PDB file of C-alpha atoms in Angstrom:
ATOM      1  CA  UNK J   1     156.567 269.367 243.474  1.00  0.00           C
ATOM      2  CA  UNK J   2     154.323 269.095 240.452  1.00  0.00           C
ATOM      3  CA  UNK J   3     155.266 267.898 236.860  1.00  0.00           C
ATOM      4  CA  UNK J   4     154.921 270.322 234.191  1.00  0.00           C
ATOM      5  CA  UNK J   5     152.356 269.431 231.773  1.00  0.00           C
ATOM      6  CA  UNK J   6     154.051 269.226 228.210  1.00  0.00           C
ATOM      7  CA  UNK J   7     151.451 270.596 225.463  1.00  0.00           C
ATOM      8  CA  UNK J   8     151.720 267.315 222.945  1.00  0.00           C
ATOM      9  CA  UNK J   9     149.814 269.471 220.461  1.00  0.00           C
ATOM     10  CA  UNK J  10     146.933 268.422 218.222  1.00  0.00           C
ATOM     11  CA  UNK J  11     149.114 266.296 216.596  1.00  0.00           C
ATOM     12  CA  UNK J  12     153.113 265.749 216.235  1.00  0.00           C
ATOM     13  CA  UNK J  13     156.389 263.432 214.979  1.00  0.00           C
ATOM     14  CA  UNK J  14     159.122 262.263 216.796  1.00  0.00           C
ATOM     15  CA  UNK J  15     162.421 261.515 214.902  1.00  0.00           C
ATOM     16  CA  UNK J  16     160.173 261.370 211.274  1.00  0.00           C
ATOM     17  CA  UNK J  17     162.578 259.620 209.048  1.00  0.00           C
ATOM     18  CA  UNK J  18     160.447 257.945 205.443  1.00  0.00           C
ATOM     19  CA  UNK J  19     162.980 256.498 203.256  1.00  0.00           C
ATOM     20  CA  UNK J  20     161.921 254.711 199.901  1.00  0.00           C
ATOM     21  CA  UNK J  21     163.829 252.466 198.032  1.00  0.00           C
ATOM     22  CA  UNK J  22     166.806 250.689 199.153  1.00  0.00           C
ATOM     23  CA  UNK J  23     170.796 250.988 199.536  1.00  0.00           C
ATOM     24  CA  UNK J  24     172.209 253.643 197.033  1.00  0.00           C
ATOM     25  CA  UNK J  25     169.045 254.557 195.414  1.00  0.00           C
ATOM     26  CA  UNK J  26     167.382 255.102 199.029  1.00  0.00           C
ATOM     27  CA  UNK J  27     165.426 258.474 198.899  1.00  0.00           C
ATOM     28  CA  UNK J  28     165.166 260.108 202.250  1.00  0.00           C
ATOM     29  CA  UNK J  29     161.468 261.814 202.018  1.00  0.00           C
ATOM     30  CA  UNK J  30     161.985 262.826 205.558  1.00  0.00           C
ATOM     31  CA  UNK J  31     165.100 262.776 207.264  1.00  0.00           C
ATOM     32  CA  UNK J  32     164.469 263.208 211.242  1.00  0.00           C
ATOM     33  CA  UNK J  33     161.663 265.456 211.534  1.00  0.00           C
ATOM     34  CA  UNK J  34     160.162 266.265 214.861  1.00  0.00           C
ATOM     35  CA  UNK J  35     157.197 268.893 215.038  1.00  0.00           C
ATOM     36  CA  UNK J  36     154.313 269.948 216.588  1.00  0.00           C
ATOM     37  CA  UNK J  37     151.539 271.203 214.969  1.00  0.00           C
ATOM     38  CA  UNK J  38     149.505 273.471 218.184  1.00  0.00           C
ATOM     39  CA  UNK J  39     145.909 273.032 218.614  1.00  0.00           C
ATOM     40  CA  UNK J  40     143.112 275.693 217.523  1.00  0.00           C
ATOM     41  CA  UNK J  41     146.116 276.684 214.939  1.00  0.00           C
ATOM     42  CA  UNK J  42     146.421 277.132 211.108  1.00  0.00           C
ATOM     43  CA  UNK J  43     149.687 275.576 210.022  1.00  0.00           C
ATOM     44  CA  UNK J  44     151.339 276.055 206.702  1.00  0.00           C
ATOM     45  CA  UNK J  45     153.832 273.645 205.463  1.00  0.00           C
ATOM     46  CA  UNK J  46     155.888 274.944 202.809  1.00  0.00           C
ATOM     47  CA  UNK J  47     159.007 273.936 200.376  1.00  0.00           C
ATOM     48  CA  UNK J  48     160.288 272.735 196.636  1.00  0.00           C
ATOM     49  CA  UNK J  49     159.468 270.314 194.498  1.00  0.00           C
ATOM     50  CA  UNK J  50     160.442 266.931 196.776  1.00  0.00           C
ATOM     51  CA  UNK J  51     160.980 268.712 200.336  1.00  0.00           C
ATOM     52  CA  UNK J  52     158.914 266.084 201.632  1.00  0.00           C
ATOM     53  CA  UNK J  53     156.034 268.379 202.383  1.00  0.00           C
ATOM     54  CA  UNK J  54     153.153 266.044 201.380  1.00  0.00           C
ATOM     55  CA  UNK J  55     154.833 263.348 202.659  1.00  0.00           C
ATOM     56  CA  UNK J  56     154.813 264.714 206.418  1.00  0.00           C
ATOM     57  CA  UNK J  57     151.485 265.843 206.005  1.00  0.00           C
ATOM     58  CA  UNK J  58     150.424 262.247 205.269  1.00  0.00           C
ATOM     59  CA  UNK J  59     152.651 260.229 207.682  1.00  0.00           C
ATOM     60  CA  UNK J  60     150.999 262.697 210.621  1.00  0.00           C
ATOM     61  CA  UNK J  61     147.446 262.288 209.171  1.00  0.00           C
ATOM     62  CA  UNK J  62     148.297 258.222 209.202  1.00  0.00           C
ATOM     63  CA  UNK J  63     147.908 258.095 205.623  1.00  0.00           C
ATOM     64  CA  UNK J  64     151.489 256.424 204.839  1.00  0.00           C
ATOM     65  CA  UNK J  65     153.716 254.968 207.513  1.00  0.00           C
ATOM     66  CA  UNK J  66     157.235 256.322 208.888  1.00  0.00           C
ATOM     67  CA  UNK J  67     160.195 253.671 208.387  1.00  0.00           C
ATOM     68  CA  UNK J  68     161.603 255.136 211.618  1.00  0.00           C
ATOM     69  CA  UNK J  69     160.154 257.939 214.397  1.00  0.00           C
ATOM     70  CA  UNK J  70     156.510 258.635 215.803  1.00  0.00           C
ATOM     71  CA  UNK J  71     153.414 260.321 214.644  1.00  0.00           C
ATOM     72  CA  UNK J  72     151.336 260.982 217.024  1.00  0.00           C
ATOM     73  CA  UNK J  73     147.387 262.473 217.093  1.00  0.00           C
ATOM     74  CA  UNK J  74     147.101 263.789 220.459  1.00  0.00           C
ATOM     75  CA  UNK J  75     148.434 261.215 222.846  1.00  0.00           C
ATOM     76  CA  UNK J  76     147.793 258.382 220.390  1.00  0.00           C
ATOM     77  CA  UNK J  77     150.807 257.193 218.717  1.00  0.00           C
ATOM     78  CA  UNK J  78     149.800 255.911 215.229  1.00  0.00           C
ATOM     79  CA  UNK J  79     152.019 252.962 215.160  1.00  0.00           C
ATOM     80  CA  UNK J  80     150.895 251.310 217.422  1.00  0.00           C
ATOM     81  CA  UNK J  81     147.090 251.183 215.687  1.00  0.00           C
ATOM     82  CA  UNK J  82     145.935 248.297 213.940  1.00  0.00           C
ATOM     83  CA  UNK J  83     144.446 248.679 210.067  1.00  0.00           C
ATOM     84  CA  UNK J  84     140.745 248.801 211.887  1.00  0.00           C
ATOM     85  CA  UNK J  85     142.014 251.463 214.497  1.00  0.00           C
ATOM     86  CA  UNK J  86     143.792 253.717 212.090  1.00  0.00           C
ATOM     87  CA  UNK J  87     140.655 253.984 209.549  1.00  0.00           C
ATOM     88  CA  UNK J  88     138.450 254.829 212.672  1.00  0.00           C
ATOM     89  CA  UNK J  89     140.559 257.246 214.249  1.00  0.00           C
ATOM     90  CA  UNK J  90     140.533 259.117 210.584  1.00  0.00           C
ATOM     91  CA  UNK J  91     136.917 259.105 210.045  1.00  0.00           C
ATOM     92  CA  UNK J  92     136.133 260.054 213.862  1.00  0.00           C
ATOM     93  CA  UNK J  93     139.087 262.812 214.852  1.00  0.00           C
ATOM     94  CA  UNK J  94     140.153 264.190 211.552  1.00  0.00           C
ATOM     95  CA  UNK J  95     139.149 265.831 208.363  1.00  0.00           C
ATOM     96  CA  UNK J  96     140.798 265.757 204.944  1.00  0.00           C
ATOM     97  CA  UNK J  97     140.764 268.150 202.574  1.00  0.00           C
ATOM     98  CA  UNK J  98     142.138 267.533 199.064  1.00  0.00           C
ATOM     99  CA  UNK J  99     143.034 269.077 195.720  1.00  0.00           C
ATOM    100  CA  UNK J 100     141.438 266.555 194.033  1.00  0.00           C
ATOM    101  CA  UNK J 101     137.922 266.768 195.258  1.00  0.00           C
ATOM    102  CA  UNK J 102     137.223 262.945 196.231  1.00  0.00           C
ATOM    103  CA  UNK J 103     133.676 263.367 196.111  1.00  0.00           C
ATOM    104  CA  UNK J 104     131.821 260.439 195.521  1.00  0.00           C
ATOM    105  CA  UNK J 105     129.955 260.970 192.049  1.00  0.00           C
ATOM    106  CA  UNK J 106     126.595 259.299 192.865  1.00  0.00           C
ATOM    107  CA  UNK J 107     125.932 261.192 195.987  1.00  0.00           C
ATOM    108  CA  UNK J 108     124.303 264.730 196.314  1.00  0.00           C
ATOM    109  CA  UNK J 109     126.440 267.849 197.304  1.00  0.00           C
ATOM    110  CA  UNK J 110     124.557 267.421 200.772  1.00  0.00           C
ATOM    111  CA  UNK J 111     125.345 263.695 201.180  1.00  0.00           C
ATOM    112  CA  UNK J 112     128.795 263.871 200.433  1.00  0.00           C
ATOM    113  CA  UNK J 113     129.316 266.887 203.353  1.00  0.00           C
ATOM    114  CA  UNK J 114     127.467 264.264 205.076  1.00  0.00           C
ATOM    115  CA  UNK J 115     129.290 261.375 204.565  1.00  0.00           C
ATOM    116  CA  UNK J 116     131.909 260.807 207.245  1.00  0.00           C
ATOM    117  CA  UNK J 117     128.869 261.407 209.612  1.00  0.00           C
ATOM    118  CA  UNK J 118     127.175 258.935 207.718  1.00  0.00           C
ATOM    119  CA  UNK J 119     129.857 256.308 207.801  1.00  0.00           C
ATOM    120  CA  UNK J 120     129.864 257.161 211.636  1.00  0.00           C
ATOM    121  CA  UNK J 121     126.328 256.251 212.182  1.00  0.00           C
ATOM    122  CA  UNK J 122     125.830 259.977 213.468  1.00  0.00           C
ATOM    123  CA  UNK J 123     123.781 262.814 212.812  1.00  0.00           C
ATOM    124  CA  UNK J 124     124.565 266.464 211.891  1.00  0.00           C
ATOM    125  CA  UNK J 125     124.487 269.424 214.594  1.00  0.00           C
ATOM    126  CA  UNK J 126     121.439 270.904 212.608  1.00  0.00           C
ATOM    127  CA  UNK J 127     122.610 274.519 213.240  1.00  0.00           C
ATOM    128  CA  UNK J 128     126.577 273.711 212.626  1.00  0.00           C
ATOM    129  CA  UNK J 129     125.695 272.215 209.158  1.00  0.00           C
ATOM    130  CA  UNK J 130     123.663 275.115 208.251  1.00  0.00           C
ATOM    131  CA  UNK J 131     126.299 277.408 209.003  1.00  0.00           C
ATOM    132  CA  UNK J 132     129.082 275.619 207.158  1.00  0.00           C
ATOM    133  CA  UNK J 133     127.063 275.162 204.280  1.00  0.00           C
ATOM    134  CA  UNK J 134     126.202 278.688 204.088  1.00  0.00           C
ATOM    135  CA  UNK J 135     129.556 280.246 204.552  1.00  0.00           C
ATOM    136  CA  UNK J 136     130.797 277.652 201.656  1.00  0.00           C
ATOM    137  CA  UNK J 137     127.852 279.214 199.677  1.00  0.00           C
ATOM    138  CA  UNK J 138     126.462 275.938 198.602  1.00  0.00           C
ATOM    139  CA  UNK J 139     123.032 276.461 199.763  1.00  0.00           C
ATOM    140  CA  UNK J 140     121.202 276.416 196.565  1.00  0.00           C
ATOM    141  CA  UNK J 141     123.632 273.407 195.537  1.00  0.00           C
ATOM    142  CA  UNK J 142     122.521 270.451 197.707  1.00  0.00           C
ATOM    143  CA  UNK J 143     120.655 268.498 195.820  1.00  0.00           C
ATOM    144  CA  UNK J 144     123.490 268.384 192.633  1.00  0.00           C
ATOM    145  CA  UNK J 145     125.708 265.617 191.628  1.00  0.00           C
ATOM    146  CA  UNK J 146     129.501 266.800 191.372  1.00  0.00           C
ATOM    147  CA  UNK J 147     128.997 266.489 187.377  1.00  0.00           C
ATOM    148  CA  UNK J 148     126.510 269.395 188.203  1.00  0.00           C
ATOM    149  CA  UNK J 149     128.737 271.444 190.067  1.00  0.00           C
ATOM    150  CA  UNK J 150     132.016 273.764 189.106  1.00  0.00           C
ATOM    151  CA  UNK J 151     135.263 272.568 190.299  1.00  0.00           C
ATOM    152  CA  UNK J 152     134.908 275.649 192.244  1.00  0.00           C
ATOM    153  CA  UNK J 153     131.917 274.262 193.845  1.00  0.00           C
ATOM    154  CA  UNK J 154     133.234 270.910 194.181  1.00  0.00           C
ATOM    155  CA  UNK J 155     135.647 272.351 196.703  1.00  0.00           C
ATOM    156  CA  UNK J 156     133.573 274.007 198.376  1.00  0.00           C
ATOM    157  CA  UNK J 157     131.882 270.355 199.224  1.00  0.00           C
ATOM    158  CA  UNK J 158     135.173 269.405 199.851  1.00  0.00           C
ATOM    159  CA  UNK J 159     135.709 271.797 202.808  1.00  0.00           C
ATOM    160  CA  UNK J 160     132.410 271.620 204.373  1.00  0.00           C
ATOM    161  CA  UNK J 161     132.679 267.809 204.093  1.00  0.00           C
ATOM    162  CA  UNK J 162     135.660 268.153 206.102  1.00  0.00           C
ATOM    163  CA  UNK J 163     134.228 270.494 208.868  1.00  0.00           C
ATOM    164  CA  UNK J 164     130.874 269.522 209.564  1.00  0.00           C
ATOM    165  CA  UNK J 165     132.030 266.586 211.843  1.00  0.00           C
ATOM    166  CA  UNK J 166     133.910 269.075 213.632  1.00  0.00           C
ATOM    167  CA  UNK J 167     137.308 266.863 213.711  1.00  0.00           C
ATOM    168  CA  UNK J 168     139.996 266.980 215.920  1.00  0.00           C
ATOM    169  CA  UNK J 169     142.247 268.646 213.199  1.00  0.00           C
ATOM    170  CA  UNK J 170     142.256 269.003 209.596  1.00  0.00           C
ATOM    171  CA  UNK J 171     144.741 267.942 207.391  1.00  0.00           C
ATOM    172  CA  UNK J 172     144.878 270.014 203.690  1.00  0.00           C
ATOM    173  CA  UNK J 173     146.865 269.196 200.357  1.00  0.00           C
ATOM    174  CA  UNK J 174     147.400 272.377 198.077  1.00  0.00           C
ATOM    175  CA  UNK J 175     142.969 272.915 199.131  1.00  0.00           C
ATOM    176  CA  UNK J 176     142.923 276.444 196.486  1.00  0.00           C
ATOM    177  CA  UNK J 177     145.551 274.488 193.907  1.00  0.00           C
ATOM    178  CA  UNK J 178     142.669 273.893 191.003  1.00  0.00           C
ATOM    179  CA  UNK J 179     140.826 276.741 192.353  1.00  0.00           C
ATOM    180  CA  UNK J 180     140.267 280.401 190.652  1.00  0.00           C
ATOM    181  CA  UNK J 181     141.740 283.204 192.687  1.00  0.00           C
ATOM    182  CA  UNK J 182     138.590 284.451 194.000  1.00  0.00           C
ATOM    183  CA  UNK J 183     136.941 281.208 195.260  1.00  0.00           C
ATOM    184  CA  UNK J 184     140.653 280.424 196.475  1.00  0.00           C
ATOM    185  CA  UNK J 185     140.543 283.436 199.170  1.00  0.00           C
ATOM    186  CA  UNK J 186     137.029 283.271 200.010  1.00  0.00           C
ATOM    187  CA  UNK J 187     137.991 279.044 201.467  1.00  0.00           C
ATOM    188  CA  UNK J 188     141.025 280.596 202.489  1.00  0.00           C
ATOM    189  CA  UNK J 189     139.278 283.077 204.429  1.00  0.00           C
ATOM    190  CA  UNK J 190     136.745 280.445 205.526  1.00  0.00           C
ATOM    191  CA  UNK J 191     139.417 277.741 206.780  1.00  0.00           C
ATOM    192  CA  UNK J 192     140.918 281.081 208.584  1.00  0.00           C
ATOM    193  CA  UNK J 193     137.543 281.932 210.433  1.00  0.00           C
ATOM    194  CA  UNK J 194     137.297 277.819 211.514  1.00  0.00           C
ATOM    195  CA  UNK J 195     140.372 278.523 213.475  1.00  0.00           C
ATOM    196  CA  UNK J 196     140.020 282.002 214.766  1.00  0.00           C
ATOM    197  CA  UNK J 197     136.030 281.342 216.186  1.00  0.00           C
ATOM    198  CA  UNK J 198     135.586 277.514 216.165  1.00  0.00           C
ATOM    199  CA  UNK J 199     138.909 276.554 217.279  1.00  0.00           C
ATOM    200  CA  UNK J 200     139.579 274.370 214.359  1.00  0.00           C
ATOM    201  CA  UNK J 201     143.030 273.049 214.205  1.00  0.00           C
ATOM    202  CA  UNK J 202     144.115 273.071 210.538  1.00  0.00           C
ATOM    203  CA  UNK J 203     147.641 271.953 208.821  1.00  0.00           C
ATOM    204  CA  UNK J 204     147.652 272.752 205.146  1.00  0.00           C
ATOM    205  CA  UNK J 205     150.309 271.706 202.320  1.00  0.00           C
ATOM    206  CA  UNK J 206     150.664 274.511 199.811  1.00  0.00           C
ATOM    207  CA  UNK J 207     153.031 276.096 197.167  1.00  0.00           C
ATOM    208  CA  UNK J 208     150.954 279.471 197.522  1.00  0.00           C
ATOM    209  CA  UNK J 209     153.016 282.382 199.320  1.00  0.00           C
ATOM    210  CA  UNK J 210     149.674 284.067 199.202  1.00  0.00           C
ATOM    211  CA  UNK J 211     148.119 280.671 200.505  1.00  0.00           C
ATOM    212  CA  UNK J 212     150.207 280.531 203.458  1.00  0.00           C
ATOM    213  CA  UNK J 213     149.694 283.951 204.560  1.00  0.00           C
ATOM    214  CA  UNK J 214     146.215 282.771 206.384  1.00  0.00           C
ATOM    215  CA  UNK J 215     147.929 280.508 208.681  1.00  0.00           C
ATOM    216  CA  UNK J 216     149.600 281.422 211.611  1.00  0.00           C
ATOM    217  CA  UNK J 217     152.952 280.187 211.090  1.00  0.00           C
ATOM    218  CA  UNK J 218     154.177 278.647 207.919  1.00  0.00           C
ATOM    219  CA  UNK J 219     157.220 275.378 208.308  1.00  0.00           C
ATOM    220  CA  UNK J 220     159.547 275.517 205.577  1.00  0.00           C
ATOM    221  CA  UNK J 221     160.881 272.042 204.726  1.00  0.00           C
ATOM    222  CA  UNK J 222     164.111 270.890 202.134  1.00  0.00           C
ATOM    223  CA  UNK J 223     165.975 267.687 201.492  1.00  0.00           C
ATOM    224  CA  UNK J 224     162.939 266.242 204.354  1.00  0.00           C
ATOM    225  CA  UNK J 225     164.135 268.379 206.807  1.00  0.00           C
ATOM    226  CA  UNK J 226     162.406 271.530 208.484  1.00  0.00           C
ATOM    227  CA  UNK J 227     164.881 274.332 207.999  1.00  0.00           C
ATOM    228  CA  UNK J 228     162.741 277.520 209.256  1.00  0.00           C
ATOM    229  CA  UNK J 229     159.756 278.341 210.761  1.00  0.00           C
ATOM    230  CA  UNK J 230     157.688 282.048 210.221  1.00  0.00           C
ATOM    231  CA  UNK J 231     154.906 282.839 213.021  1.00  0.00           C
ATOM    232  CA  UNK J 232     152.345 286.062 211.593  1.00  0.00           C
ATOM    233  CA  UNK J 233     153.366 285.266 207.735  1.00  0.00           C
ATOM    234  CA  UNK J 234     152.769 287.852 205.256  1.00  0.00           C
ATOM    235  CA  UNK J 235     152.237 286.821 201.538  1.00  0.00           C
ATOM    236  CA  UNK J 236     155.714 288.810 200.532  1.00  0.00           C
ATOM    237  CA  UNK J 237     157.790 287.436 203.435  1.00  0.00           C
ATOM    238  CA  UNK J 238     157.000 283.680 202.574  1.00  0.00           C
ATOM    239  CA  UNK J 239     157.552 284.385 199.153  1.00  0.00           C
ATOM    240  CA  UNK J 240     160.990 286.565 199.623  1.00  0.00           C
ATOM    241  CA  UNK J 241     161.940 283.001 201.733  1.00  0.00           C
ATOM    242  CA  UNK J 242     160.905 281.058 199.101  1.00  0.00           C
ATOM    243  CA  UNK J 243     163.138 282.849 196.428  1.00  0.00           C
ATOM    244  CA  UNK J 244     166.319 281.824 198.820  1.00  0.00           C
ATOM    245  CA  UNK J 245     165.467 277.808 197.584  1.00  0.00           C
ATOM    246  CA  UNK J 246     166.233 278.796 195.063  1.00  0.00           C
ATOM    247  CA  UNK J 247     168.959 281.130 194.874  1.00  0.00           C
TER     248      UNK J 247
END
């Protein structure tokens, strides 16, 4: 008889329960959350104003710590990292993608996409960086400073920074949130191909019906619980689910 190999996922929680503050004015961000986010998939987390979408996102990514439960990255369960392990298991396995940027001003667009690698002592796949960089259309855009560069732009360093170390997964808040409708879809459509012919593993926070409809299942969360789950999302079927928040 052989045991049946459980699929822990690219990453997961157990139980997530984040509370802040204390006695009546506790505030349950996440209220008993268990999920698992499946490798070489696009995940969409979705939900109101304080559904405690961000702060999943984060607790998984080992950016904030539960009060109660497991995260897990693979078979790693973050708790049980030190300070030292949790900052190298972020800048080796996983990639980060935010809406504001983070570049680092005094770097070049090409050392910033280069700069977990750099922190990593490691060098670029040659070919893989010269893909990414093209697809992000930054090409022409290495050698400028962020001052030099639209926000648009900015983002688009912000994504390729994010991919070039091929990670594990990659974890993205609101990504297209400061973004222009047209450079929105085409990182959209970019973070979509990373999945569909790399096998990138991406979970991405958004308010965007239109956002979520790349992924290929969107979690809806309220009051820190997950309340519904959509596989194949279309941008009017997130957005008819959405309406029932608030109805």
């Amino acid at each position: 008889m052989t045991d049946t190999m459980v699929d822990t996922g690219a990453a997961r929680a157990v139980d997530a329960i984040k509370t802040y503050g204390e006695g009546e004015a506790a505030v349950h961000a996440l209220a008993g959350v268990t999920v698992t986010f499946p490798k070489q998939q696009f995940t969409a987390i979705m939900g109101p104003s304080g559904s405690g979408k961000s702060t999943l996102m984060q607790c998984v990514a080992g950016l904030d710590r539960l009060t109660t439960g497991q995260t897990f990255i693979g078979d790693i369960e973050l708790s049980t990292l030190d300070k030292t392990q949790l900052t190298l298991l972020r800048r080796d396995r996983l990639g980060f993608i935010f809406q504001q940027y983070n570049l680092i001003p005094t770097l070049t667009a090409k050392e910033n996409i280069l700069l977990p690698l750099t922190l990593a002592g490691e060098k670029p796949d040659p070919a893989w960086f010269d893909t990414i960089v093209e697809t992000v259309g930054m090409g022409d855009r290495l050698k400028n400073l962020p001052s030099q560069l639209s926000g648009g732009q900015q983002q688009r360093v912000a994504v390729a920074r994010a991919l070039v170390p091929r990670p594990d997964i990659v974890f993205a808040d609101e990504p297209t949130g400061a973004l222009d409708s047209r450079t929105g879809m085409e990182i959209l459509n970019f973070m979509q191909r990373a999945v569909d012919e790399t096998g990138q593993t991406i979970v991405m926070v958004t308010h965007d019906p239109h956002a979520a409809s790349y992924s290929n299942n969107v979690l809806f969360l309220a009051d820190g619980k997950i309340i519904d789950e959509m596989p194949n999302p279309t941008t009017d079927r997130v957005l008819d689910r959405m309406k029932q928040f608030e109805g």
